[in-house]
C-alpha positions as a Markdown table, in Angstrom:
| # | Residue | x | y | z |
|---|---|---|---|---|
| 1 | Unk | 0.0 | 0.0 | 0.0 |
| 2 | Unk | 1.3 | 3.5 | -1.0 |
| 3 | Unk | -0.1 | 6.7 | -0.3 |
| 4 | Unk | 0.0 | 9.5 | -2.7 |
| 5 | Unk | 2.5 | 12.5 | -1.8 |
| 6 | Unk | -0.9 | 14.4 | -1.2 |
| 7 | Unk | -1.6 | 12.2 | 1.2 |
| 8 | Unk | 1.4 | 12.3 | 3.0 |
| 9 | Unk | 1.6 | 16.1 | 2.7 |
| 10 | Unk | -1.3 | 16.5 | 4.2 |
| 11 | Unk | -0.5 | 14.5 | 7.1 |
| 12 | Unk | 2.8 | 16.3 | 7.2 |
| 13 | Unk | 0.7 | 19.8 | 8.0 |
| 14 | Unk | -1.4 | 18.2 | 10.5 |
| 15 | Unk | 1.4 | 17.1 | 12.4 |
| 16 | Unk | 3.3 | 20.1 | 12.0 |
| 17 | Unk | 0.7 | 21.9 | 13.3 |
| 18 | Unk | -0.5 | 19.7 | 16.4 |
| 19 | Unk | 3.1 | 20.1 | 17.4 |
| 20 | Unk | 2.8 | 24.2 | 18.0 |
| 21 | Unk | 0.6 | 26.1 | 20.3 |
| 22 | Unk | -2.8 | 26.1 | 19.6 |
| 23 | Unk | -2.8 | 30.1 | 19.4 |
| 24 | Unk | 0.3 | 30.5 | 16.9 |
| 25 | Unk | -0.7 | 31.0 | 13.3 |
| 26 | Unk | 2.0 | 29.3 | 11.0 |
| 27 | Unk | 2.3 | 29.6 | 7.5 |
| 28 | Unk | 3.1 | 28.0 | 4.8 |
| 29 | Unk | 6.4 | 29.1 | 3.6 |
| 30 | Unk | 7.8 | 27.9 | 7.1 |
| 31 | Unk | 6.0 | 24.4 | 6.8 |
| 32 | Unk | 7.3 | 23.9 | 3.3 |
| 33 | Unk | 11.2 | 25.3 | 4.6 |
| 34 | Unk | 10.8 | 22.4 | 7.3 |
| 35 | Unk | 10.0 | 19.8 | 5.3 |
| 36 | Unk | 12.1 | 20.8 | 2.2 |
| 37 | Unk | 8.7 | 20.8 | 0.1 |
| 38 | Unk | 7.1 | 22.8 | -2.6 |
| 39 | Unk | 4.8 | 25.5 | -1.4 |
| 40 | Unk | 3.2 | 25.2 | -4.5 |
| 41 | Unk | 2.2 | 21.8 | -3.5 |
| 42 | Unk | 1.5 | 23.0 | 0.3 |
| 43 | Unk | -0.8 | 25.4 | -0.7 |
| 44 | Unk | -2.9 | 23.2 | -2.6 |
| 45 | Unk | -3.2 | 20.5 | 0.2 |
| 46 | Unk | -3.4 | 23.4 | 2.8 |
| 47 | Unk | -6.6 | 24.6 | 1.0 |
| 48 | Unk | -8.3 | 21.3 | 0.7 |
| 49 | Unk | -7.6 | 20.7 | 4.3 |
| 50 | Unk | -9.1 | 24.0 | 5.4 |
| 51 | Unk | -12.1 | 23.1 | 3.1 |
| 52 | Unk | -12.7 | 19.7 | 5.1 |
| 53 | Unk | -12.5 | 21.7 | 8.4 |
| 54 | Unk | -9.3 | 20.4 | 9.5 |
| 55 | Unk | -7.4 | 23.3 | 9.3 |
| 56 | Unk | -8.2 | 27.3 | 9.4 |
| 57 | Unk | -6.5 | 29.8 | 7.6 |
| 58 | Unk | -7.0 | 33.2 | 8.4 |
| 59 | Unk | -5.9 | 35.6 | 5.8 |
| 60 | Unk | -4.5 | 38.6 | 6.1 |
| 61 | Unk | -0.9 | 40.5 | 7.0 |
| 62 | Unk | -0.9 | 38.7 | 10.3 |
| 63 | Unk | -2.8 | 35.8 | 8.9 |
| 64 | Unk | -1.8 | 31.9 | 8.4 |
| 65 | Unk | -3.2 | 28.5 | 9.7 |
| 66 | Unk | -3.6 | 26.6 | 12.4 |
| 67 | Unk | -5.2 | 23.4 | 13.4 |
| 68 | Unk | -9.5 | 23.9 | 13.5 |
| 69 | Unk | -10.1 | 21.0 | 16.1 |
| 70 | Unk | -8.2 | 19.5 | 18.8 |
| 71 | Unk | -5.6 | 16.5 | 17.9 |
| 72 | Unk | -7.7 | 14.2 | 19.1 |
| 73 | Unk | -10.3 | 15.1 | 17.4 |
| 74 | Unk | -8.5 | 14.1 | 13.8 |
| 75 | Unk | -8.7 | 10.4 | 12.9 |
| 76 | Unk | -6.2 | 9.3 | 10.6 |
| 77 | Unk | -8.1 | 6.9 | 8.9 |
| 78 | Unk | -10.8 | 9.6 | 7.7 |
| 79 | Unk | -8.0 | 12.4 | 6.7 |
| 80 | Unk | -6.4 | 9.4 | 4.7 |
| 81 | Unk | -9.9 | 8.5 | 3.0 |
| 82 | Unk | -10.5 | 12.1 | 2.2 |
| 83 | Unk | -7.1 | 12.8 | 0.8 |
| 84 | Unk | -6.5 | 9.8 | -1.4 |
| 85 | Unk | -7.6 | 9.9 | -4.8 |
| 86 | Unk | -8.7 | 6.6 | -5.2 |
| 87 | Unk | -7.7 | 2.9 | -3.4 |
| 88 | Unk | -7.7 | 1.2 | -6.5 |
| 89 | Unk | -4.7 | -1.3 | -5.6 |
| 90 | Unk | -4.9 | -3.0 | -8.7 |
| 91 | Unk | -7.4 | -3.0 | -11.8 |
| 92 | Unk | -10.1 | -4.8 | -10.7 |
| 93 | Unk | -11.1 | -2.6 | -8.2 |
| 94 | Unk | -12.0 | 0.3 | -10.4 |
| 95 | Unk | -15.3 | -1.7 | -12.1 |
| 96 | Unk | -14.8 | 1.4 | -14.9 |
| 97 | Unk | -11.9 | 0.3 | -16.2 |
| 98 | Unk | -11.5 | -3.1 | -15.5 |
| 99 | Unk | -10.6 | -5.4 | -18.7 |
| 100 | Unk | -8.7 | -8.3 | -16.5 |
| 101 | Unk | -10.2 | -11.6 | -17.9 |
| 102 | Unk | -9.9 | -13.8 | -14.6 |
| 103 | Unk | -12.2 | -10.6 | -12.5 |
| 104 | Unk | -14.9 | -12.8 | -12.0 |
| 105 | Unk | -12.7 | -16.0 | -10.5 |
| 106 | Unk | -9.9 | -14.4 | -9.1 |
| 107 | Unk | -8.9 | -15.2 | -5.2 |
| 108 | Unk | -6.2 | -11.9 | -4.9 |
| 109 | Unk | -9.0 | -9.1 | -5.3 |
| 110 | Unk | -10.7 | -10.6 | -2.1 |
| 111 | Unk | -7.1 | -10.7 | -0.3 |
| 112 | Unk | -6.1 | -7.3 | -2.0 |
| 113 | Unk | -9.5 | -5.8 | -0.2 |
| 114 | Unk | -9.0 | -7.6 | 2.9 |
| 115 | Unk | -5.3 | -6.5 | 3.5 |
| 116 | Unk | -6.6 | -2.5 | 2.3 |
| 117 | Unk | -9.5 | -2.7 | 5.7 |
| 118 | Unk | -7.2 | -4.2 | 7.5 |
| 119 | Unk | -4.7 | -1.3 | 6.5 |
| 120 | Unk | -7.6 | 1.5 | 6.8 |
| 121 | Unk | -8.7 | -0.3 | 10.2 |
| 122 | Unk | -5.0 | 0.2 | 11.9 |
| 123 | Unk | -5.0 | 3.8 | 10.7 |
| 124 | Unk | -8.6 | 4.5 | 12.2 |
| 125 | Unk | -7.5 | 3.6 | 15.6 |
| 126 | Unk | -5.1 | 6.8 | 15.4 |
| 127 | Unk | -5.5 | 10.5 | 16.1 |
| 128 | Unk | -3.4 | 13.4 | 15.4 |
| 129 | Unk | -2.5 | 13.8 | 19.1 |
| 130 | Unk | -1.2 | 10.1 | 18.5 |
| 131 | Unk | 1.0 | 11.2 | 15.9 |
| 132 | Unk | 2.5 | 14.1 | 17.5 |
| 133 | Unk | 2.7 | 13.4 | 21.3 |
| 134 | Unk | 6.0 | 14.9 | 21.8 |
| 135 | Unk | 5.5 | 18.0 | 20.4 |
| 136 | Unk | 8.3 | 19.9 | 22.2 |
| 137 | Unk | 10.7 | 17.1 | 20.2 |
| 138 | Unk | 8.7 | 17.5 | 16.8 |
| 139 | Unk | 8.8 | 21.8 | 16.9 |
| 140 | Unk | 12.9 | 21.3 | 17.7 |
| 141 | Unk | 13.1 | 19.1 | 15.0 |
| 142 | Unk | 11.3 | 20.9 | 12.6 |
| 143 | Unk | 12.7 | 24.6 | 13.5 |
| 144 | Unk | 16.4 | 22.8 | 12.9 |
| 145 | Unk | 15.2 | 21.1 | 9.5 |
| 146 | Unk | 14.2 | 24.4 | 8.0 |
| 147 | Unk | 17.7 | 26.2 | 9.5 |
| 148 | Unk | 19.6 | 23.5 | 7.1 |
């Protein structure tokens, strides 16, 4: 199982995030310094997570983002499901464009979609505060990253 760089960028910002004071506004050019990543592709995943309410960004001079609920309150199972594009693991699982001749026979599409809930199920039993809980350790690393 692989997640998409979306994905994982978006998990990235959440974490980033949990680890700072609740009432400090950080931005996006400082995320992207600390993890050596495009902004260009930080503001596109920072946007989609402010549209699903995980994030708010308040614009302005003084502006920036910050988490919108508590850690605990962010499963990592749903943020995965709402950031991934598609769990299509192999061909069969998208019925649209399905042409593999053994489909209606085949033993690995029930094992593929058993191992992907059983994937989905360990990530559901996660929350951001999971995830970051040493956030002293996280912010130290993070400030140093972006210093390099």
């Amino acid at each position: 199982m692989k997640l998409t760089l979306y994905t994982d960028y978006s998990l990235r910002v959440l974490i980033f995030l949990a680890a700072r004071p609740r009432d400090e506004l950080s931005n996006i050019k400082e995320i992207a310094e600390a993890y050596h990543i495009s902004k260009n592709h930080l503001m596109k995943v920072t946007h989609e997570l402010g549209k699903l309410g995980l994030i708010e960004t308040i614009r302005g001079r003084n502006g920036g983002i910050r988490l919108a609920l508590q850690p605990e309150e962010i499963n990592i199972g749903k943020v995965v499901r709402q950031t991934e594009d598609d769990f299509h693991l192999v061909e069969c699982f998208n019925p649209d464009t399905n042409r593999c001749a053994i489909t209606s026979v085949c033993g690995l599409k029930h094992v593929l979609f058993q191992a992907l809930q059983a994937y989905l199920a360990v990530l559901d039993r996660y929350t951001l505060k999971d995830l970051a809980a040493n956030p002293e350790a996280l912010s130290a690393l993070l400030v140093k990253n972006s210093e390099e």
